[in-house]
JSON list of C-alpha atoms in Angstrom, two decimals:
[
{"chain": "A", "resi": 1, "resn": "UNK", "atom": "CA", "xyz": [0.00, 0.00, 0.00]},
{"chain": "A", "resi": 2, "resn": "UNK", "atom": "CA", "xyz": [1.30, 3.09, -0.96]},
{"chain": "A", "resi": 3, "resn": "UNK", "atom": "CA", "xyz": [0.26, 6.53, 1.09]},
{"chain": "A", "resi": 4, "resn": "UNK", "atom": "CA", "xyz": [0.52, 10.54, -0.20]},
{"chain": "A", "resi": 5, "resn": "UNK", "atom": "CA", "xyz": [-1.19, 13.04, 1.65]},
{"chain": "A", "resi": 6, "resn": "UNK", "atom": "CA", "xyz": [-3.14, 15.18, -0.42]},
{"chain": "A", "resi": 7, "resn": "UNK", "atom": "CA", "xyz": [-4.73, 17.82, 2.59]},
{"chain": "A", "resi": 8, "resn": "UNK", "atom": "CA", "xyz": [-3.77, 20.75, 0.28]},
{"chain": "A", "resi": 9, "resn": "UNK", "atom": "CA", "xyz": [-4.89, 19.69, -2.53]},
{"chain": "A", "resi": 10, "resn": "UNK", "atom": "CA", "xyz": [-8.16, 20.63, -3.97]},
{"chain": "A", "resi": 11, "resn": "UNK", "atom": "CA", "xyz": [-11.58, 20.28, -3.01]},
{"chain": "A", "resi": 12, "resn": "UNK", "atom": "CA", "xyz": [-10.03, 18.97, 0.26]},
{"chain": "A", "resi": 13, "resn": "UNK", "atom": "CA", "xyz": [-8.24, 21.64, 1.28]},
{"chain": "A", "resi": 14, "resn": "UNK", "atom": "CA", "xyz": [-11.27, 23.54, 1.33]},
{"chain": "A", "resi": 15, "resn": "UNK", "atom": "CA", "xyz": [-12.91, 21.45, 4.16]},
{"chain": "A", "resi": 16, "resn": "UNK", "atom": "CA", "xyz": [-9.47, 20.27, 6.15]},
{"chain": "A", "resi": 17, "resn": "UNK", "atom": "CA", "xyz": [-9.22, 22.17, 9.54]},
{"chain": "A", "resi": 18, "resn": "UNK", "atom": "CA", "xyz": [-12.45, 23.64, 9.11]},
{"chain": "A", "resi": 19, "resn": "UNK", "atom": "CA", "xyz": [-15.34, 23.23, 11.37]},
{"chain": "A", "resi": 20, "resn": "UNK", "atom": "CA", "xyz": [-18.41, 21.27, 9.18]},
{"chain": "A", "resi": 21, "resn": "UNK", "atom": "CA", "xyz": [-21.86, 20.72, 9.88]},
{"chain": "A", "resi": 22, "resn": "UNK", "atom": "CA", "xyz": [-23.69, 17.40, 8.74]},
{"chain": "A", "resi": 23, "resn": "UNK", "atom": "CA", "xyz": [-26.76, 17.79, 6.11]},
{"chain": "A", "resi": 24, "resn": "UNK", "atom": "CA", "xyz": [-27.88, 14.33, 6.63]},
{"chain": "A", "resi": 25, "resn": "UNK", "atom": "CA", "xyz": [-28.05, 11.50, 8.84]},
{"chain": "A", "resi": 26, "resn": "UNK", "atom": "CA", "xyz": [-24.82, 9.83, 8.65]},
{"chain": "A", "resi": 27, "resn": "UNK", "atom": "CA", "xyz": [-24.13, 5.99, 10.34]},
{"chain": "A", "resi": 28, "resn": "UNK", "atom": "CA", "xyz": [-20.76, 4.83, 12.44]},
{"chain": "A", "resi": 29, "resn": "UNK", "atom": "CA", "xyz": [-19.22, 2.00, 11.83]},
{"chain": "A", "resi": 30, "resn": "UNK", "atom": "CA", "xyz": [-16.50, -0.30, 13.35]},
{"chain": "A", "resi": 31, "resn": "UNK", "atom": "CA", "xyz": [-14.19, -2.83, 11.20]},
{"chain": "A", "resi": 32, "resn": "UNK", "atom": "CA", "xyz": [-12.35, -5.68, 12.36]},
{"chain": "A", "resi": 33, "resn": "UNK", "atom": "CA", "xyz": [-9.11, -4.02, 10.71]},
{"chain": "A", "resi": 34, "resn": "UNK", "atom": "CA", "xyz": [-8.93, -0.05, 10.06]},
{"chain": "A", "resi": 35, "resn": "UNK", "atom": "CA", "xyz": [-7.38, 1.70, 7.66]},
{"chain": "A", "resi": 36, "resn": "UNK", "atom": "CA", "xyz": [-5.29, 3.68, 10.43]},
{"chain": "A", "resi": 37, "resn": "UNK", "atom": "CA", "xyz": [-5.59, 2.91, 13.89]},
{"chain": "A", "resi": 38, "resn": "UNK", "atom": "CA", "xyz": [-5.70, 6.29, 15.39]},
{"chain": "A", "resi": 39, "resn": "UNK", "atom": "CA", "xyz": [-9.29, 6.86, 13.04]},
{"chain": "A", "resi": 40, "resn": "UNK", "atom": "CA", "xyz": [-10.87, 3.06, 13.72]},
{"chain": "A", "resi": 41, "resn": "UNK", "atom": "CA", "xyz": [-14.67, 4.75, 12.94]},
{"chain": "A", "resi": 42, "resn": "UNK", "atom": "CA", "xyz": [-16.21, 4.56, 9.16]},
{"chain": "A", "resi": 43, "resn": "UNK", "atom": "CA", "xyz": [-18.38, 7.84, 9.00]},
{"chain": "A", "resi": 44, "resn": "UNK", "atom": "CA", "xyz": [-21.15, 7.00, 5.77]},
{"chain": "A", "resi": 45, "resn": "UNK", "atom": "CA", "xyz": [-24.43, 8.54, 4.54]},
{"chain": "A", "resi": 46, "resn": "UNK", "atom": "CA", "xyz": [-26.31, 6.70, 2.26]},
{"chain": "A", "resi": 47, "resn": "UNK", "atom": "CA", "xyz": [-25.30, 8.43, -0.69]},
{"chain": "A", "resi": 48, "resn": "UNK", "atom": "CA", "xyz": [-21.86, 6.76, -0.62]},
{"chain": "A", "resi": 49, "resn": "UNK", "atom": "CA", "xyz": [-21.19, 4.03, -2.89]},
{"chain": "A", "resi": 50, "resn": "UNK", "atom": "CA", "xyz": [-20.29, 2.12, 0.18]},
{"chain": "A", "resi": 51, "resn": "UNK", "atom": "CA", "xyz": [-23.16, 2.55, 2.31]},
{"chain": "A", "resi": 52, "resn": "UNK", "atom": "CA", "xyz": [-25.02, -0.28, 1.49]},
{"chain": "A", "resi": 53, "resn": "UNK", "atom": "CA", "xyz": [-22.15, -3.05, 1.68]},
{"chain": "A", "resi": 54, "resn": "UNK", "atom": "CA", "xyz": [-21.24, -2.03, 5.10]},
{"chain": "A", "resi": 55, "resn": "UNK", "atom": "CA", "xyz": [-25.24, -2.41, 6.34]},
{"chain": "A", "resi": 56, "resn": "UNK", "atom": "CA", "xyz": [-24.84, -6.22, 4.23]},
{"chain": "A", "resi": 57, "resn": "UNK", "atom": "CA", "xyz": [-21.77, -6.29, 6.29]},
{"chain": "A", "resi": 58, "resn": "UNK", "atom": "CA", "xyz": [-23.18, -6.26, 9.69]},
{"chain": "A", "resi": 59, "resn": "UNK", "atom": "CA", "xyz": [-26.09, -8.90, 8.68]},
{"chain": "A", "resi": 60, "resn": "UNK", "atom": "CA", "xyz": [-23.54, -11.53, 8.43]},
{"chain": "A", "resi": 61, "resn": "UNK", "atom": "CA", "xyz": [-23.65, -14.52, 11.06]},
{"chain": "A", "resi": 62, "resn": "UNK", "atom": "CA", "xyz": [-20.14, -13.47, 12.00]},
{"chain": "A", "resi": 63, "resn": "UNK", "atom": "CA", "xyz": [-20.07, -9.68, 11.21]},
{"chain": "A", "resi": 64, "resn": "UNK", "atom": "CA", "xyz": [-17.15, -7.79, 9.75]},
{"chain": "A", "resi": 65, "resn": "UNK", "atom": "CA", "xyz": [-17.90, -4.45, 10.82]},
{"chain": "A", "resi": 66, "resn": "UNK", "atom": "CA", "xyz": [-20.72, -3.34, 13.73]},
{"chain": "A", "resi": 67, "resn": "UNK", "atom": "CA", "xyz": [-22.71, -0.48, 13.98]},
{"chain": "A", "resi": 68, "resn": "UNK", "atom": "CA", "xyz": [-21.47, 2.07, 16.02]},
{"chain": "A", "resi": 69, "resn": "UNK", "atom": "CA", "xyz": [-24.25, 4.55, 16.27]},
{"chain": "A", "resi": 70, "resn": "UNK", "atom": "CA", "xyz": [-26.49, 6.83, 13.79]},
{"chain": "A", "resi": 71, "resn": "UNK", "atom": "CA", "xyz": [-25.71, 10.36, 14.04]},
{"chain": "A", "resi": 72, "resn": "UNK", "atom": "CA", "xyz": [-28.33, 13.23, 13.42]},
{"chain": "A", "resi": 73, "resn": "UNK", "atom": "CA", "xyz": [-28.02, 16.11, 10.67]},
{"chain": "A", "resi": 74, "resn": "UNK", "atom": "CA", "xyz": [-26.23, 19.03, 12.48]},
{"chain": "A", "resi": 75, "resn": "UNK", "atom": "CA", "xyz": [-23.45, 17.39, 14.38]},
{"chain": "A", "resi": 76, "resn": "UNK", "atom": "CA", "xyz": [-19.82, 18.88, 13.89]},
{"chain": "A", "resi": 77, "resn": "UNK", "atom": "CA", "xyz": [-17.30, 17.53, 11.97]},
{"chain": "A", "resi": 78, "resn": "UNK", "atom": "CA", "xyz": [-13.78, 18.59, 11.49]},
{"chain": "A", "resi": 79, "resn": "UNK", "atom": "CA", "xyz": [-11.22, 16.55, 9.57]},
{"chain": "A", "resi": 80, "resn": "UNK", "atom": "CA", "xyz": [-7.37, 16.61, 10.19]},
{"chain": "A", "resi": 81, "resn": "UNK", "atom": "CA", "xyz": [-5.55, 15.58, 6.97]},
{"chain": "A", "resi": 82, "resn": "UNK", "atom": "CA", "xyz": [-7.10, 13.46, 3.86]},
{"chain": "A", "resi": 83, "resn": "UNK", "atom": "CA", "xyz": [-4.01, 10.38, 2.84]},
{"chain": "A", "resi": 84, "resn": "UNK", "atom": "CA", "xyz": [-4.15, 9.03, -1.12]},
{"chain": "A", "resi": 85, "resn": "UNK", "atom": "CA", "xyz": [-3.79, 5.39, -0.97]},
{"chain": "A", "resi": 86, "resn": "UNK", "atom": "CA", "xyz": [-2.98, 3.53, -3.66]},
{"chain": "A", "resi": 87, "resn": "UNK", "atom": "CA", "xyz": [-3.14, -0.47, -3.62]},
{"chain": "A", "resi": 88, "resn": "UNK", "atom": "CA", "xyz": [0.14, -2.01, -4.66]},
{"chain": "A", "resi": 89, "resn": "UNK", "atom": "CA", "xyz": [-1.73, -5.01, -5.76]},
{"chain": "A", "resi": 90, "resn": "UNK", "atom": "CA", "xyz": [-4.86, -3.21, -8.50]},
{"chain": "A", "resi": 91, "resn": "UNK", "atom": "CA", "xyz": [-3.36, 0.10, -8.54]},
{"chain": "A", "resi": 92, "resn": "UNK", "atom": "CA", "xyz": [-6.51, 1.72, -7.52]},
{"chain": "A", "resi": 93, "resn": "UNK", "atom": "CA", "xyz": [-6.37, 4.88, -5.46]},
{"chain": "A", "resi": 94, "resn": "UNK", "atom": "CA", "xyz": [-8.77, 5.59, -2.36]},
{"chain": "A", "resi": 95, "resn": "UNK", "atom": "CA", "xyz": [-8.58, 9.09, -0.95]},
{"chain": "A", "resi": 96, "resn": "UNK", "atom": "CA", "xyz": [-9.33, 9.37, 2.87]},
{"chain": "A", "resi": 97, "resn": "UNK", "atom": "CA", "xyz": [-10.32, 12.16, 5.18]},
{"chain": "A", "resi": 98, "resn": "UNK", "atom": "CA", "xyz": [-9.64, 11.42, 8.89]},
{"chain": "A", "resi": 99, "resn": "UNK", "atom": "CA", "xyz": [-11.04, 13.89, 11.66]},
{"chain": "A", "resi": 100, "resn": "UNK", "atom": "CA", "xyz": [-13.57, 13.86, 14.81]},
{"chain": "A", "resi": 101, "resn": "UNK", "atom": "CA", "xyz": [-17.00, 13.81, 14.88]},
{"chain": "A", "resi": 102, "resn": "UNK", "atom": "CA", "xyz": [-18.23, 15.57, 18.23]},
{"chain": "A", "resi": 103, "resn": "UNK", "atom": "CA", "xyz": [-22.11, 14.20, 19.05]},
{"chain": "A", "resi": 104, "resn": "UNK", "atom": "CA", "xyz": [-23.60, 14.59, 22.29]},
{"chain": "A", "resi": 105, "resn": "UNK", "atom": "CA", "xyz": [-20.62, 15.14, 24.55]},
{"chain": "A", "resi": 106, "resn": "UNK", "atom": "CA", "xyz": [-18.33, 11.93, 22.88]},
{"chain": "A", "resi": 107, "resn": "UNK", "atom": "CA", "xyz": [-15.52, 12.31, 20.30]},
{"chain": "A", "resi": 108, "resn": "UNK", "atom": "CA", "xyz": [-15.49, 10.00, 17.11]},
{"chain": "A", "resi": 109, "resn": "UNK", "atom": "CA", "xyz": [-12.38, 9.55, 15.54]},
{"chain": "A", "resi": 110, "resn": "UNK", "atom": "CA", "xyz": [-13.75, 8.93, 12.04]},
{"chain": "A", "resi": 111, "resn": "UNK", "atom": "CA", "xyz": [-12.39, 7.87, 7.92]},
{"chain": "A", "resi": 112, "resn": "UNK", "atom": "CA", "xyz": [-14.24, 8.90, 5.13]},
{"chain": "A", "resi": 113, "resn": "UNK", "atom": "CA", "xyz": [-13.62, 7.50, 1.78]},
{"chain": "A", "resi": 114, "resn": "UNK", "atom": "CA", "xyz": [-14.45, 10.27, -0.70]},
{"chain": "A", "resi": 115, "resn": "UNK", "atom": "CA", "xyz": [-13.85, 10.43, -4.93]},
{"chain": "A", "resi": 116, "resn": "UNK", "atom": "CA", "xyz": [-14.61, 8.38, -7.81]},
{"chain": "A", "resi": 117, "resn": "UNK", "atom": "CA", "xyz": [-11.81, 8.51, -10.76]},
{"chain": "A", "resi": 118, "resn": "UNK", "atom": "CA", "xyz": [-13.04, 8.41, -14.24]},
{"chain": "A", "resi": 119, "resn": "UNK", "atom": "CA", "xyz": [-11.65, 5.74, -16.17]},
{"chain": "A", "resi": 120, "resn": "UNK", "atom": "CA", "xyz": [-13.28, 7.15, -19.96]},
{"chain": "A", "resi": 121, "resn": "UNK", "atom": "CA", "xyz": [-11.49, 10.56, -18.65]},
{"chain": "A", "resi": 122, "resn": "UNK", "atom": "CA", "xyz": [-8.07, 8.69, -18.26]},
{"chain": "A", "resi": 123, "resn": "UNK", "atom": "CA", "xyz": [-8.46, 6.39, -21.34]},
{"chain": "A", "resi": 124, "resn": "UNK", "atom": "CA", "xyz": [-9.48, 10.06, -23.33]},
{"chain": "A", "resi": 125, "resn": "UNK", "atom": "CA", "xyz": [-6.21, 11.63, -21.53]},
{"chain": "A", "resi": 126, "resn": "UNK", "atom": "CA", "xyz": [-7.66, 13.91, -19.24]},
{"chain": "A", "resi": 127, "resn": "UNK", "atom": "CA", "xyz": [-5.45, 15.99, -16.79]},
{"chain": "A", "resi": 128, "resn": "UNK", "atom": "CA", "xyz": [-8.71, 16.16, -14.42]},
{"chain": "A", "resi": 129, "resn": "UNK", "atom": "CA", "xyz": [-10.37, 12.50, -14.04]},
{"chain": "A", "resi": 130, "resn": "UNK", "atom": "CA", "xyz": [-11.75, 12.62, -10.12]},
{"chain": "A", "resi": 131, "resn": "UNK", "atom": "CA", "xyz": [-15.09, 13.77, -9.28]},
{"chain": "A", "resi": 132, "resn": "UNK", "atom": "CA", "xyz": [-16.76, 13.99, -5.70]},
{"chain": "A", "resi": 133, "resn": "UNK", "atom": "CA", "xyz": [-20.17, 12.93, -4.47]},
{"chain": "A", "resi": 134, "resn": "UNK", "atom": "CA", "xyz": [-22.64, 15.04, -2.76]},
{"chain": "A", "resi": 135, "resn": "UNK", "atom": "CA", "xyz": [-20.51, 14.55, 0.89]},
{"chain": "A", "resi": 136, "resn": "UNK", "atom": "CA", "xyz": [-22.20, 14.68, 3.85]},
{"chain": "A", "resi": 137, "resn": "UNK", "atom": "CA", "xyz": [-21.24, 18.59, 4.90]},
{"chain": "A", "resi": 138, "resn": "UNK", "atom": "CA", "xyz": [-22.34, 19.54, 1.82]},
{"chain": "A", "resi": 139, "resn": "UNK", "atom": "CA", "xyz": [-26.01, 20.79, 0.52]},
{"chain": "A", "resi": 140, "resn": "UNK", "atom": "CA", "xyz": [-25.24, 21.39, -2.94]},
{"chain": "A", "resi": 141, "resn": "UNK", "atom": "CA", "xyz": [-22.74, 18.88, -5.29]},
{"chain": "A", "resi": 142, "resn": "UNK", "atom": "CA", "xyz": [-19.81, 19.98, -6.63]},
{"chain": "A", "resi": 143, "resn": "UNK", "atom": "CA", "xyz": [-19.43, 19.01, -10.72]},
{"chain": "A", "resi": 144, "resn": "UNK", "atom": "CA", "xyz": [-16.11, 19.52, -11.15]},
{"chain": "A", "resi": 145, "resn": "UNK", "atom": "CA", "xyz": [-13.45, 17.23, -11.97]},
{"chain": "A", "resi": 146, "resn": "UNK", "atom": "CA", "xyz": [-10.06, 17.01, -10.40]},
{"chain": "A", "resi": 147, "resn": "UNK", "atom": "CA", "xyz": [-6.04, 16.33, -10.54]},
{"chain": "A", "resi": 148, "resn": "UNK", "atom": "CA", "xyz": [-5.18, 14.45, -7.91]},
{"chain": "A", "resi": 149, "resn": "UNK", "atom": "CA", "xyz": [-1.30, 12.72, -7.89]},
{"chain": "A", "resi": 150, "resn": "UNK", "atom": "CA", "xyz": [-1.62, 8.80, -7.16]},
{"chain": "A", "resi": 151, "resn": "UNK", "atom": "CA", "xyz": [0.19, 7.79, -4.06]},
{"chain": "A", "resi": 152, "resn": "UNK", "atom": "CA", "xyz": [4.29, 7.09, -3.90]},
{"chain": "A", "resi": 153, "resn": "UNK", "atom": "CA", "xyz": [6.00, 5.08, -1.28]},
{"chain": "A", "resi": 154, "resn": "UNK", "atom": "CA", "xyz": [7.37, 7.83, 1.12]}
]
């Protein structure tokens, strides 16, 4: 696995450090094995791709991730630094946001896995192939497309 962190890079740079509000319900989650230790909490809405493997996840007879809790529209957010990783393996590139969630007097440290790359954007050469979803801070989604480096070994 290879890491880069990409905090100053845009659109993250426009949300790292800064204090964000939830729009929607969003839903904790715990896996067996997180990405980094220090954020073990999965923070989804269920307008990320994700969403619905993690709620198949926890139906399992032996689960691989629990639910944590479901946490209201209007809870805080604030996220630290956002890490590119790239698997070594497929070559595919996740970027992560890890901060705190703050909800009724306890402190979440969470990951969010945010960005799609376009594959017909890289096969037609484009500089800019990532796009976001609508994220959970946000009301309104953002259409543009970005350059984002893949991650190196450090």
């Amino acid at each position: 696995m290879k890491t880069r962190n990409i905090s100053e890079m845009q659109p993250f740079a426009a949300y790292v450090g800064d204090k964000l509000n939830l729009q929607r319900t969003v839903w904790l989650f715990q896996e067996k094995e997180p990405v980094d230790s220090k954020y073990p909490v999965v923070l989804l809405d269920s307008l990320n791709p994700s969403f619905q493997w993690y709620h198949d996840r926890i139906k399992l007879q032996n689960p691989e991730v629990k639910l944590i809790k479901k946490i209201p529209e209007g809870t805080s957010l604030q996220f630290d630094k956002v890490i590119m990783y790239t698997n070594g393996v497929s070559g595919t590139s996740t970027p992560r946001m890890f901060g705190e969630l703050h909800d009724t007097g306890q402190t979440y440290k969470v990951e969010y896995s945010w960005g799609d790359q376009s594959f017909a954007r890289m096969l037609d050469k484009k500089e800019k192939t990532w796009s976001f979803g609508l994220a959970p801070w946000q009301s309104t989604k953002d259409t543009t497309f970005y350059k984002l480096p893949i991650a190196e070994f450090w």
